[in-house]
PDB file of C-alpha atoms and ligand atoms in Angstrom:
ATOM      1  CA  MET A   1      98.759  22.945  80.011  1.00 87.00           C
ATOM      2  CA  ASP A   2      96.871  25.042  83.534  1.00 93.00           C
ATOM      3  CA  PHE A   3      93.289  25.889  82.690  1.00 96.00           C
ATOM      4  CA  ALA A   4      92.530  25.808  86.146  1.00 95.00           C
ATOM      5  CA  CYS A   5      91.015  28.737  87.471  1.00 95.00           C
ATOM      6  CA  ARG A   6      91.410  31.249  84.222  1.00 97.00           C
ATOM      7  CA  ASP A   7      88.919  33.746  82.706  1.00 98.00           C
ATOM      8  CA  VAL A   8      87.572  32.744  78.359  1.00 98.00           C
ATOM      9  CA  VAL A   9      86.921  36.653  77.168  1.00 98.00           C
ATOM     10  CA  SER A  10      88.165  35.581  74.336  1.00 98.00           C
ATOM     11  CA  ILE A  11      88.444  32.664  72.311  1.00 98.00           C
ATOM     12  CA  ARG A  12      92.285  34.722  72.156  1.00 97.00           C
ATOM     13  CA  ASP A  13      93.502  34.043  75.092  1.00 95.00           C
ATOM     14  CA  PHE A  14      94.374  30.802  74.118  1.00 97.00           C
ATOM     15  CA  GLY A  15      96.344  29.318  72.055  1.00 97.00           C
ATOM     16  CA  LYS A  16      96.594  26.613  69.658  1.00 97.00           C
ATOM     17  CA  GLU A  17      97.671  23.659  71.437  1.00 98.00           C
ATOM     18  CA  GLU A  18      94.847  25.332  74.331  1.00 98.00           C
ATOM     19  CA  ILE A  19      92.425  24.250  71.947  1.00 98.00           C
ATOM     20  CA  LEU A  20      92.700  21.363  70.706  1.00 98.00           C
ATOM     21  CA  TYR A  21      93.245  19.966  74.071  1.00 97.00           C
ATOM     22  CA  ILE A  22      90.099  21.393  75.072  1.00 98.00           C
ATOM     23  CA  LEU A  23      88.215  19.694  71.198  1.00 98.00           C
ATOM     24  CA  ASP A  24      90.817  15.927  72.241  1.00 98.00           C
ATOM     25  CA  HIS A  25      88.995  16.481  76.279  1.00 97.00           C
ATOM     26  CA  ALA A  26      84.961  17.657  75.011  1.00 98.00           C
ATOM     27  CA  GLY A  27      85.742  13.969  73.104  1.00 98.00           C
ATOM     28  CA  LYS A  28      86.400  11.865  75.910  1.00 97.00           C
ATOM     29  CA  ALA A  29      83.459  13.714  77.524  1.00 97.00           C
ATOM     30  CA  MET A  30      80.544  12.816  75.623  1.00 98.00           C
ATOM     31  CA  PRO A  31      79.638   9.938  76.723  1.00 98.00           C
ATOM     32  CA  VAL A  32      78.358  11.792  80.012  1.00 98.00           C
ATOM     33  CA  ALA A  33      77.210  14.366  78.362  1.00 98.00           C
ATOM     34  CA  ARG A  34      74.532  11.996  76.181  1.00 98.00           C
ATOM     35  CA  GLY A  35      74.166  10.536  79.853  1.00 96.00           C
ATOM     36  CA  GLU A  36      75.443   6.580  79.108  1.00 98.00           C
ATOM     37  CA  ARG A  37      77.962   7.014  81.964  1.00 96.00           C
ATOM     38  CA  ARG A  38      77.876   9.077  85.248  1.00 94.00           C
ATOM     39  CA  SER A  39      80.524  11.524  86.588  1.00 97.00           C
ATOM     40  CA  ASP A  40      80.946  14.097  89.645  1.00 96.00           C
ATOM     41  CA  VAL A  41      83.968  15.667  89.261  1.00 97.00           C
ATOM     42  CA  LEU A  42      82.392  19.004  89.786  1.00 97.00           C
ATOM     43  CA  GLU A  43      80.231  17.742  92.485  1.00 97.00           C
ATOM     44  CA  GLY A  44      80.206  20.391  95.343  1.00 97.00           C
ATOM     45  CA  LYS A  45      80.376  23.205  92.962  1.00 97.00           C
ATOM     46  CA  ILE A  46      78.824  26.173  91.862  1.00 98.00           C
ATOM     47  CA  LEU A  47      78.529  27.616  88.686  1.00 98.00           C
ATOM     48  CA  ALA A  48      76.500  31.091  87.940  1.00 98.00           C
ATOM     49  CA  THR A  49      74.463  31.647  85.065  1.00 98.00           C
ATOM     50  CA  LEU A  50      74.346  35.024  84.769  1.00 97.00           C
ATOM     51  CA  PHE A  51      72.071  35.924  81.194  1.00 97.00           C
ATOM     52  CA  PHE A  52      71.019  39.712  80.713  1.00 97.00           C
ATOM     53  CA  GLU A  53      70.105  38.749  76.564  1.00 96.00           C
ATOM     54  CA  PRO A  54      68.809  36.028  75.389  1.00 95.00           C
ATOM     55  CA  SER A  55      69.965  32.567  75.624  1.00 95.00           C
ATOM     56  CA  THR A  56      68.660  29.195  74.721  1.00 95.00           C
ATOM     57  CA  ARG A  57      71.068  26.473  73.601  1.00 97.00           C
ATOM     58  CA  THR A  58      73.734  28.806  75.364  1.00 97.00           C
ATOM     59  CA  ARG A  59      72.408  28.723  78.902  1.00 98.00           C
ATOM     60  CA  LEU A  60      71.141  26.052  79.526  1.00 98.00           C
ATOM     61  CA  SER A  61      73.782  23.356  77.183  1.00 98.00           C
ATOM     62  CA  PHE A  62      76.000  24.843  80.241  1.00 98.00           C
ATOM     63  CA  GLU A  63      73.565  24.409  82.584  1.00 98.00           C
ATOM     64  CA  THR A  64      73.273  21.080  81.351  1.00 98.00           C
ATOM     65  CA  ALA A  65      77.297  20.287  81.194  1.00 98.00           C
ATOM     66  CA  MET A  66      76.810  21.577  84.631  1.00 98.00           C
ATOM     67  CA  LEU A  67      74.383  18.889  86.158  1.00 98.00           C
ATOM     68  CA  ARG A  68      76.275  15.794  84.015  1.00 98.00           C
ATOM     69  CA  LEU A  69      79.590  16.418  86.228  1.00 97.00           C
ATOM     70  CA  GLY A  70      78.099  16.619  89.886  1.00 97.00           C
ATOM     71  CA  GLY A  71      77.742  20.517  90.104  1.00 97.00           C
ATOM     72  CA  SER A  72      75.554  22.757  90.903  1.00 98.00           C
ATOM     73  CA  VAL A  73      73.198  25.685  88.370  1.00 98.00           C
ATOM     74  CA  ILE A  74      72.541  29.041  90.060  1.00 98.00           C
ATOM     75  CA  GLY A  75      71.925  32.397  88.150  1.00 96.00           C
ATOM     76  CA  PHE A  76      68.619  34.403  86.074  1.00 96.00           C
ATOM     77  CA  ALA A  77      67.617  34.377  82.392  1.00 96.00           C
ATOM     78  CA  ASP A  78      66.916  37.436  82.708  1.00 92.00           C
ATOM     79  CA  ALA A  79      68.254  40.443  84.605  1.00 90.00           C
ATOM     80  CA  SER A  80      64.419  43.012  84.881  1.00 88.00           C
ATOM     81  CA  GLY A  81      63.733  39.653  87.866  1.00 84.00           C
ATOM     82  CA  THR A  82      67.119  41.162  90.019  1.00 88.00           C
ATOM     83  CA  SER A  83      68.713  44.240  90.968  1.00 88.00           C
ATOM     84  CA  VAL A  84      69.864  45.834  87.954  1.00 88.00           C
ATOM     85  CA  ALA A  85      65.591  45.984  87.652  1.00 84.00           C
ATOM     86  CA  LYS A  86      67.178  48.853  90.228  1.00 90.00           C
ATOM     87  CA  GLY A  87      69.273  50.051  89.709  1.00 90.00           C
ATOM     88  CA  GLU A  88      72.818  48.391  90.765  1.00 91.00           C
ATOM     89  CA  THR A  89      75.826  47.894  88.473  1.00 93.00           C
ATOM     90  CA  LEU A  90      76.815  44.640  86.563  1.00 95.00           C
ATOM     91  CA  ALA A  91      80.052  45.469  89.071  1.00 95.00           C
ATOM     92  CA  ASP A  92      77.718  45.002  91.851  1.00 94.00           C
ATOM     93  CA  THR A  93      76.007  42.701  90.628  1.00 95.00           C
ATOM     94  CA  ILE A  94      79.756  40.429  89.834  1.00 97.00           C
ATOM     95  CA  ARG A  95      80.793  40.786  93.250  1.00 95.00           C
ATOM     96  CA  MET A  96      77.652  39.335  95.197  1.00 95.00           C
ATOM     97  CA  ALA A  97      78.269  36.519  92.642  1.00 97.00           C
ATOM     98  CA  GLU A  98      81.660  35.553  93.206  1.00 97.00           C
ATOM     99  CA  SER A  99      80.723  35.184  96.540  1.00 97.00           C
ATOM    100  CA  TYR A 100      78.007  32.318  96.690  1.00 98.00           C
ATOM    101  CA  ALA A 101      79.425  30.802  93.147  1.00 98.00           C
ATOM    102  CA  ASP A 102      82.862  29.198  91.408  1.00 98.00           C
ATOM    103  CA  ALA A 103      82.346  29.979  87.684  1.00 98.00           C
ATOM    104  CA  ILE A 104      80.394  32.771  86.717  1.00 98.00           C
ATOM    105  CA  VAL A 105      78.754  32.801  83.058  1.00 98.00           C
ATOM    106  CA  LEU A 106      77.567  35.891  81.837  1.00 98.00           C
ATOM    107  CA  ARG A 107      75.949  37.229  78.906  1.00 98.00           C
ATOM    108  CA  HIS A 108      76.002  40.891  77.865  1.00 97.00           C
ATOM    109  CA  PRO A 109      74.123  43.547  75.649  1.00 96.00           C
ATOM    110  CA  MET A 110      77.667  46.046  76.053  1.00 96.00           C
ATOM    111  CA  GLU A 111      81.190  44.574  75.087  1.00 97.00           C
ATOM    112  CA  GLY A 112      83.850  44.647  77.104  1.00 97.00           C
ATOM    113  CA  ALA A 113      81.048  42.933  79.474  1.00 97.00           C
ATOM    114  CA  ALA A 114      82.520  39.810  80.678  1.00 98.00           C
ATOM    115  CA  LYS A 115      86.105  41.832  80.492  1.00 98.00           C
ATOM    116  CA  LEU A 116      85.325  44.283  82.612  1.00 97.00           C
ATOM    117  CA  ALA A 117      83.174  41.313  85.199  1.00 98.00           C
ATOM    118  CA  ALA A 118      87.714  39.284  84.897  1.00 98.00           C
ATOM    119  CA  ASP A 119      88.833  42.167  86.377  1.00 97.00           C
ATOM    120  CA  PHE A 120      85.908  43.036  88.896  1.00 95.00           C
ATOM    121  CA  SER A 121      85.807  38.687  89.937  1.00 98.00           C
ATOM    122  CA  THR A 122      89.286  36.652  92.049  1.00 97.00           C
ATOM    123  CA  LYS A 123      86.098  33.741  90.443  1.00 98.00           C
ATOM    124  CA  PRO A 124      86.779  32.569  86.689  1.00 98.00           C
ATOM    125  CA  VAL A 125      84.616  34.554  84.035  1.00 98.00           C
ATOM    126  CA  ILE A 126      83.428  32.912  81.696  1.00 98.00           C
ATOM    127  CA  ASN A 127      82.147  34.945  78.797  1.00 98.00           C
ATOM    128  CA  ALA A 128      78.488  34.154  77.275  1.00 98.00           C
ATOM    129  CA  GLY A 129      78.981  36.949  74.415  1.00 98.00           C
ATOM    130  CA  ASP A 130      79.894  40.439  74.553  1.00 98.00           C
ATOM    131  CA  GLY A 131      77.383  42.285  72.532  1.00 97.00           C
ATOM    132  CA  ALA A 132      78.775  42.112  69.372  1.00 97.00           C
ATOM    133  CA  GLY A 133      82.117  41.654  70.946  1.00 98.00           C
ATOM    134  CA  GLN A 134      83.530  37.325  71.718  1.00 98.00           C
ATOM    135  CA  HIS A 135      81.395  34.045  72.003  1.00 98.00           C
ATOM    136  CA  PRO A 136      84.807  31.916  73.138  1.00 98.00           C
ATOM    137  CA  THR A 137      82.202  28.565  73.624  1.00 98.00           C
ATOM    138  CA  GLN A 138      80.777  29.346  70.792  1.00 98.00           C
ATOM    139  CA  THR A 139      83.102  28.633  69.195  1.00 98.00           C
ATOM    140  CA  LEU A 140      84.761  26.484  70.821  1.00 98.00           C
ATOM    141  CA  LEU A 141      81.843  24.017  70.295  1.00 98.00           C
ATOM    142  CA  ASP A 142      82.087  25.497  66.335  1.00 98.00           C
ATOM    143  CA  LEU A 143      85.626  24.034  66.240  1.00 98.00           C
ATOM    144  CA  PHE A 144      84.644  20.590  67.761  1.00 98.00           C
ATOM    145  CA  THR A 145      81.698  20.293  65.271  1.00 98.00           C
ATOM    146  CA  ILE A 146      84.489  21.336  62.164  1.00 98.00           C
ATOM    147  CA  LYS A 147      87.272  19.035  64.176  1.00 98.00           C
ATOM    148  CA  MET A 148      83.502  15.502  64.465  1.00 98.00           C
ATOM    149  CA  GLU A 149      82.087  15.976  61.114  1.00 98.00           C
ATOM    150  CA  LYS A 150      85.487  16.852  58.086  1.00 97.00           C
ATOM    151  CA  GLY A 151      88.336  14.988  61.246  1.00 96.00           C
ATOM    152  CA  GLU A 152      90.147  18.326  60.327  1.00 95.00           C
ATOM    153  CA  ILE A 153      90.208  22.226  61.225  1.00 96.00           C
ATOM    154  CA  ALA A 154      92.739  23.370  58.199  1.00 93.00           C
ATOM    155  CA  ASP A 155      92.754  23.113  55.481  1.00 90.00           C
ATOM    156  CA  ASN A 156      88.871  23.278  54.300  1.00 96.00           C
ATOM    157  CA  ASN A 157      86.803  26.637  52.344  1.00 97.00           C
ATOM    158  CA  ILE A 158      85.355  27.705  55.043  1.00 98.00           C
ATOM    159  CA  VAL A 159      82.330  30.471  54.514  1.00 98.00           C
ATOM    160  CA  LEU A 160      81.222  32.833  57.036  1.00 98.00           C
ATOM    161  CA  VAL A 161      77.949  33.748  55.794  1.00 98.00           C
ATOM    162  CA  GLY A 162      75.100  36.484  57.273  1.00 97.00           C
ATOM    163  CA  ASP A 163      75.713  39.754  59.492  1.00 98.00           C
ATOM    164  CA  LEU A 164      80.015  39.529  59.611  1.00 98.00           C
ATOM    165  CA  LYS A 165      79.460  42.401  60.976  1.00 98.00           C
ATOM    166  CA  TYR A 166      77.321  42.270  64.330  1.00 98.00           C
ATOM    167  CA  GLY A 167      78.352  38.687  65.491  1.00 98.00           C
ATOM    168  CA  ARG A 168      80.005  37.991  67.675  1.00 98.00           C
ATOM    169  CA  THR A 169      80.559  34.285  66.491  1.00 98.00           C
ATOM    170  CA  VAL A 170      81.881  35.061  63.264  1.00 98.00           C
ATOM    171  CA  HIS A 171      84.266  37.224  65.236  1.00 98.00           C
ATOM    172  CA  SER A 172      85.242  34.843  67.989  1.00 98.00           C
ATOM    173  CA  LEU A 173      85.528  31.615  65.312  1.00 98.00           C
ATOM    174  CA  THR A 174      87.657  33.914  62.665  1.00 98.00           C
ATOM    175  CA  TYR A 175      90.350  34.502  65.314  1.00 97.00           C
ATOM    176  CA  ALA A 176      90.466  30.882  65.829  1.00 97.00           C
ATOM    177  CA  LEU A 177      90.706  29.291  62.811  1.00 97.00           C
ATOM    178  CA  SER A 178      93.043  31.829  61.559  1.00 95.00           C
ATOM    179  CA  LEU A 179      95.471  29.694  64.040  1.00 96.00           C
ATOM    180  CA  PHE A 180      94.188  26.648  62.063  1.00 94.00           C
ATOM    181  CA  GLY A 181      95.619  27.713  58.363  1.00 86.00           C
ATOM    182  CA  ALA A 182      91.932  28.295  57.536  1.00 81.00           C
ATOM    183  CA  ASN A 183      90.703  29.632  54.183  1.00 93.00           C
ATOM    184  CA  ILE A 184      88.095  31.800  54.410  1.00 97.00           C
ATOM    185  CA  THR A 185      85.104  33.391  52.412  1.00 98.00           C
ATOM    186  CA  CYS A 186      83.391  36.558  54.459  1.00 98.00           C
ATOM    187  CA  VAL A 187      79.963  36.314  51.622  1.00 98.00           C
ATOM    188  CA  ALA A 188      77.655  39.594  53.617  1.00 97.00           C
ATOM    189  CA  PRO A 189      75.961  43.023  52.834  1.00 95.00           C
ATOM    190  CA  PRO A 190      78.446  45.505  51.534  1.00 94.00           C
ATOM    191  CA  THR A 191      77.253  47.213  55.484  1.00 94.00           C
ATOM    192  CA  LEU A 192      78.161  43.887  57.501  1.00 96.00           C
ATOM    193  CA  GLN A 193      81.502  42.269  56.318  1.00 97.00           C
ATOM    194  CA  MET A 194      84.026  41.316  58.675  1.00 97.00           C
ATOM    195  CA  PRO A 195      85.331  44.496  61.142  1.00 97.00           C
ATOM    196  CA  SER A 196      88.308  45.343  59.230  1.00 97.00           C
ATOM    197  CA  GLU A 197      90.663  44.459  62.167  1.00 97.00           C
ATOM    198  CA  ILE A 198      89.785  40.833  62.165  1.00 97.00           C
ATOM    199  CA  VAL A 199      90.754  39.969  58.564  1.00 96.00           C
ATOM    200  CA  SER A 200      93.719  42.563  59.143  1.00 96.00           C
ATOM    201  CA  HIS A 201      94.568  40.356  62.103  1.00 95.00           C
ATOM    202  CA  LEU A 202      93.649  36.886  59.844  1.00 94.00           C
ATOM    203  CA  LYS A 203      96.229  37.185  57.012  1.00 94.00           C
ATOM    204  CA  GLN A 204      98.943  38.651  59.444  1.00 94.00           C
ATOM    205  CA  MET A 205      98.211  34.980  60.728  1.00 94.00           C
ATOM    206  CA  GLY A 206      98.624  33.768  56.547  1.00 91.00           C
ATOM    207  CA  GLY A 207      95.469  32.593  56.788  1.00 91.00           C
ATOM    208  CA  ARG A 208      93.694  32.867  52.982  1.00 92.00           C
ATOM    209  CA  PHE A 209      90.738  36.272  52.891  1.00 95.00           C
ATOM    210  CA  ASN A 210      88.423  36.743  50.337  1.00 95.00           C
ATOM    211  CA  GLN A 211      84.917  38.549  49.889  1.00 95.00           C
ATOM    212  CA  SER A 212      81.833  38.333  47.762  1.00 91.00           C
ATOM    213  CA  GLU A 213      78.963  39.098  47.569  1.00 85.00           C
ATOM    214  CA  SER A 214      77.379  36.687  46.576  1.00 92.00           C
ATOM    215  CA  LEU A 215      77.125  33.294  47.999  1.00 95.00           C
ATOM    216  CA  GLU A 216      76.059  31.502  44.486  1.00 95.00           C
ATOM    217  CA  SER A 217      80.003  32.384  42.964  1.00 96.00           C
ATOM    218  CA  VAL A 218      81.492  30.754  46.381  1.00 97.00           C
ATOM    219  CA  ILE A 219      78.788  27.434  47.703  1.00 98.00           C
ATOM    220  CA  PRO A 220      80.265  25.077  44.503  1.00 97.00           C
ATOM    221  CA  GLY A 221      83.797  25.353  46.388  1.00 97.00           C
ATOM    222  CA  ALA A 222      82.621  25.357  50.128  1.00 98.00           C
ATOM    223  CA  ASP A 223      83.655  22.859  52.276  1.00 98.00           C
ATOM    224  CA  VAL A 224      81.251  23.984  55.643  1.00 98.00           C
ATOM    225  CA  LEU A 225      79.823  26.839  55.603  1.00 98.00           C
ATOM    226  CA  TYR A 226      78.664  28.780  58.273  1.00 98.00           C
ATOM    227  CA  VAL A 227      75.008  30.360  57.766  1.00 98.00           C
ATOM    228  CA  THR A 228      74.593  33.225  60.015  1.00 98.00           C
ATOM    229  CA  ARG A 229      71.648  35.551  61.990  1.00 98.00           C
ATOM    230  CA  ILE A 230      71.062  38.711  61.211  1.00 97.00           C
ATOM    231  CA  GLN A 231      71.166  40.508  64.438  1.00 96.00           C
ATOM    232  CA  LYS A 232      68.441  42.898  64.446  1.00 96.00           C
ATOM    233  CA  GLU A 233      68.869  43.677  69.114  1.00 96.00           C
ATOM    234  CA  ARG A 234      72.427  45.592  67.445  1.00 97.00           C
ATOM    235  CA  PHE A 235      71.219  47.855  64.226  1.00 97.00           C
ATOM    236  CA  PRO A 236      70.987  51.956  66.121  1.00 95.00           C
ATOM    237  CA  ASP A 237      68.313  52.230  63.155  1.00 95.00           C
ATOM    238  CA  PRO A 238      65.671  49.824  62.690  1.00 95.00           C
ATOM    239  CA  GLU A 239      65.446  51.225  58.698  1.00 95.00           C
ATOM    240  CA  GLU A 240      69.101  49.349  58.431  1.00 95.00           C
ATOM    241  CA  TYR A 241      68.231  45.710  59.375  1.00 96.00           C
ATOM    242  CA  ARG A 242      64.689  46.465  56.837  1.00 96.00           C
ATOM    243  CA  LYS A 243      67.788  46.613  53.998  1.00 95.00           C
ATOM    244  CA  VAL A 244      69.440  43.890  54.895  1.00 95.00           C
ATOM    245  CA  GLU A 245      66.714  42.127  56.784  1.00 95.00           C
ATOM    246  CA  ASN A 246      66.746  39.291  54.361  1.00 93.00           C
ATOM    247  CA  ALA A 247      69.745  39.112  52.141  1.00 93.00           C
ATOM    248  CA  TYR A 248      71.076  36.217  52.179  1.00 96.00           C
ATOM    249  CA  ARG A 249      68.528  32.128  52.324  1.00 97.00           C
ATOM    250  CA  ILE A 250      70.158  28.361  52.349  1.00 98.00           C
ATOM    251  CA  ASP A 251      68.005  26.545  50.104  1.00 98.00           C
ATOM    252  CA  ASN A 252      68.314  22.998  48.409  1.00 98.00           C
ATOM    253  CA  ALA A 253      68.482  24.808  45.240  1.00 98.00           C
ATOM    254  CA  LEU A 254      71.403  26.723  46.308  1.00 97.00           C
ATOM    255  CA  LEU A 255      72.669  23.627  47.780  1.00 98.00           C
ATOM    256  CA  ALA A 256      72.889  21.939  44.429  1.00 97.00           C
ATOM    257  CA  ASN A 257      75.920  23.403  43.711  1.00 95.00           C
ATOM    258  CA  ALA A 258      77.660  21.979  46.566  1.00 98.00           C
ATOM    259  CA  LYS A 259      80.383  19.241  46.686  1.00 98.00           C
ATOM    260  CA  ARG A 260      78.785  16.381  47.844  1.00 97.00           C
ATOM    261  CA  ASN A 261      80.720  16.173  51.747  1.00 98.00           C
ATOM    262  CA  LEU A 262      79.593  20.392  52.864  1.00 98.00           C
ATOM    263  CA  VAL A 263      78.890  21.179  56.136  1.00 98.00           C
ATOM    264  CA  VAL A 264      76.064  23.406  56.690  1.00 98.00           C
ATOM    265  CA  MET A 265      76.729  24.856  60.793  1.00 98.00           C
ATOM    266  CA  HIS A 266      74.621  27.960  61.892  1.00 98.00           C
ATOM    267  CA  PRO A 267      75.528  29.301  65.582  1.00 98.00           C
ATOM    268  CA  LEU A 268      71.194  29.501  65.573  1.00 98.00           C
ATOM    269  CA  PRO A 269      69.144  30.364  66.386  1.00 98.00           C
ATOM    270  CA  ARG A 270      67.381  30.654  63.148  1.00 97.00           C
ATOM    271  CA  VAL A 271      64.572  33.186  61.267  1.00 95.00           C
ATOM    272  CA  ASN A 272      65.059  32.775  57.440  1.00 94.00           C
ATOM    273  CA  GLU A 273      68.154  32.428  56.663  1.00 97.00           C
ATOM    274  CA  ILE A 274      67.907  28.297  56.297  1.00 98.00           C
ATOM    275  CA  ALA A 275      64.972  27.022  54.720  1.00 98.00           C
ATOM    276  CA  PRO A 276      64.005  23.872  56.546  1.00 98.00           C
ATOM    277  CA  GLU A 277      63.985  22.177  53.775  1.00 98.00           C
ATOM    278  CA  VAL A 278      67.417  22.048  54.005  1.00 98.00           C
ATOM    279  CA  ASP A 279      67.172  20.814  57.840  1.00 98.00           C
ATOM    280  CA  LEU A 280      66.363  16.926  55.877  1.00 97.00           C
ATOM    281  CA  GLY A 281      69.173  17.316  53.599  1.00 97.00           C
ATOM    282  CA  PRO A 282      72.463  15.824  53.840  1.00 98.00           C
ATOM    283  CA  TYR A 283      74.135  18.564  54.796  1.00 98.00           C
ATOM    284  CA  ALA A 284      72.611  20.193  57.725  1.00 98.00           C
ATOM    285  CA  ARG A 285      74.534  20.041  61.168  1.00 98.00           C
ATOM    286  CA  TYR A 286      73.424  22.682  62.972  1.00 98.00           C
ATOM    287  CA  PHE A 287      71.500  21.077  66.129  1.00 98.00           C
ATOM    288  CA  ARG A 288      74.307  18.684  67.043  1.00 98.00           C
ATOM    289  CA  GLN A 289      76.413  20.814  66.651  1.00 98.00           C
ATOM    290  CA  ALA A 290      74.200  22.900  69.820  1.00 98.00           C
ATOM    291  CA  PHE A 291      74.346  19.326  71.441  1.00 98.00           C
ATOM    292  CA  TYR A 292      78.143  19.966  71.280  1.00 98.00           C
ATOM    293  CA  GLY A 293      77.549  22.827  73.950  1.00 98.00           C
ATOM    294  CA  VAL A 294      77.574  20.078  75.664  1.00 98.00           C
ATOM    295  CA  PRO A 295      80.655  17.961  75.498  1.00 98.00           C
ATOM    296  CA  ILE A 296      82.640  21.474  75.206  1.00 98.00           C
ATOM    297  CA  ARG A 297      80.794  22.891  78.035  1.00 98.00           C
ATOM    298  CA  MET A 298      81.753  19.602  80.062  1.00 98.00           C
ATOM    299  CA  ALA A 299      85.127  20.298  79.162  1.00 98.00           C
ATOM    300  CA  ILE A 300      85.807  24.140  79.990  1.00 98.00           C
ATOM    301  CA  LEU A 301      83.981  24.275  83.434  1.00 98.00           C
ATOM    302  CA  SER A 302      86.230  20.419  84.118  1.00 97.00           C
ATOM    303  CA  LEU A 303      89.677  22.497  83.689  1.00 97.00           C
ATOM    304  CA  ILE A 304      88.303  25.743  84.875  1.00 97.00           C
ATOM    305  CA  LEU A 305      86.510  24.408  88.646  1.00 96.00           C
ATOM    306  CA  GLY A 306      88.209  20.732  88.667  1.00 83.00           C
ATOM    307  CA  LYS A 307      91.337  18.078  87.847  1.00 78.00           C
ATOM    308  CA  GLY A 308      90.352  17.878  84.842  1.00 82.00           C
ATOM    309  CA  GLU A 309      88.375  14.722  84.809  1.00 87.00           C
ATOM    310  CA  ILE A 310      85.392  13.887  82.696  1.00 91.00           C
TER     311      ILE A 310
HETATM  312  C1  NCD B   1      74.028  32.891  68.940  1.00 77.78           C
HETATM  313  C2  NCD B   1      75.034  34.998  70.211  1.00 77.78           C
HETATM  314  O1  NCD B   1      73.830  34.775  71.517  1.00 77.78           O
HETATM  315  O2  NCD B   1      75.663  35.664  69.876  1.00 77.78           O
HETATM  316  N1  NCD B   1      73.858  32.539  70.144  1.00 77.78           N
HETATM  317  C3  NCD B   1      74.517  31.520  69.898  1.00 77.78           C
HETATM  318  O3  NCD B   1      75.135  31.603  71.340  1.00 77.78           O
HETATM  319  N2  NCD B   1      74.232  29.856  69.498  1.00 77.78           N
HETATM  320  C4  NCD B   1      74.679  33.590  68.099  1.00 77.78           C
HETATM  321  C5  NCD B   1      72.562  34.599  67.878  1.00 77.78           C
HETATM  322  O4  NCD B   1      72.252  35.081  68.302  1.00 77.78           O
HETATM  323  O5  NCD B   1      72.114  34.852  66.639  1.00 77.78           O
END
């Protein structure tokens, strides 16, 4: 399996065996991710993190991953302090970053931005979210979470709830789950349902798909509840956002009929969609899920930039 110098633009760039290999590699990286063991496999390598949209976990976990492997990080968390504010094109910014760094992590509001950057860069480009498009490394950490917390990825009833139209995490996740034969139930307001091309792909791959507006009715059968934020910044009309902003809220009362071993996930940040009381209960895994971003990003960076060892 050869990952050297590869771009990570879409989760569809990877086959099932490759995904399982990355997850396995992340499992081995856990002691280094926790800071219990040192590694210098990326010593001398530089990662550029170019964030044109807000980020907490994705940017910081990429930086942590790089630093824990002995590498260094350059970049920006806000493009307003860069030459982008002077009118520089994305293509030129990428040309500069690739001449300074060994790999580029890019988050951008425009769907397709990572593909464009990869076309302009001879160095590997990792998509950290392109508008409402894809978020492949989030999906790898989501799959890692499911594997760690449930033992297996296949054969789980996975309920995706919230903004399935604009949410890039659920787009990438659904593509990936279609490789694993999972059963997916999408719960969203009618205006925020999963794009039809992704649903068609899932069905074509033999995945089971259901759609519902009622969270109450699907909770008892769920093994994984994947909650998402309504993506306020993607709505062309603020009035449309207002109509759906509080569409779903997960609280202990709602979870009263859940399976004993239900796992509640969220890519974070959450706004109002999960009540804080759920954090203390037996189902919450979202903070652990966010930590798993470190071993997963260590695995990706070491495979792309190094010899694959950690
Ligand atoms: C997500 C994103 O940016 O798409 N956040 C993340 O990377 N963990 C989800 C979101 O912003 O709602």
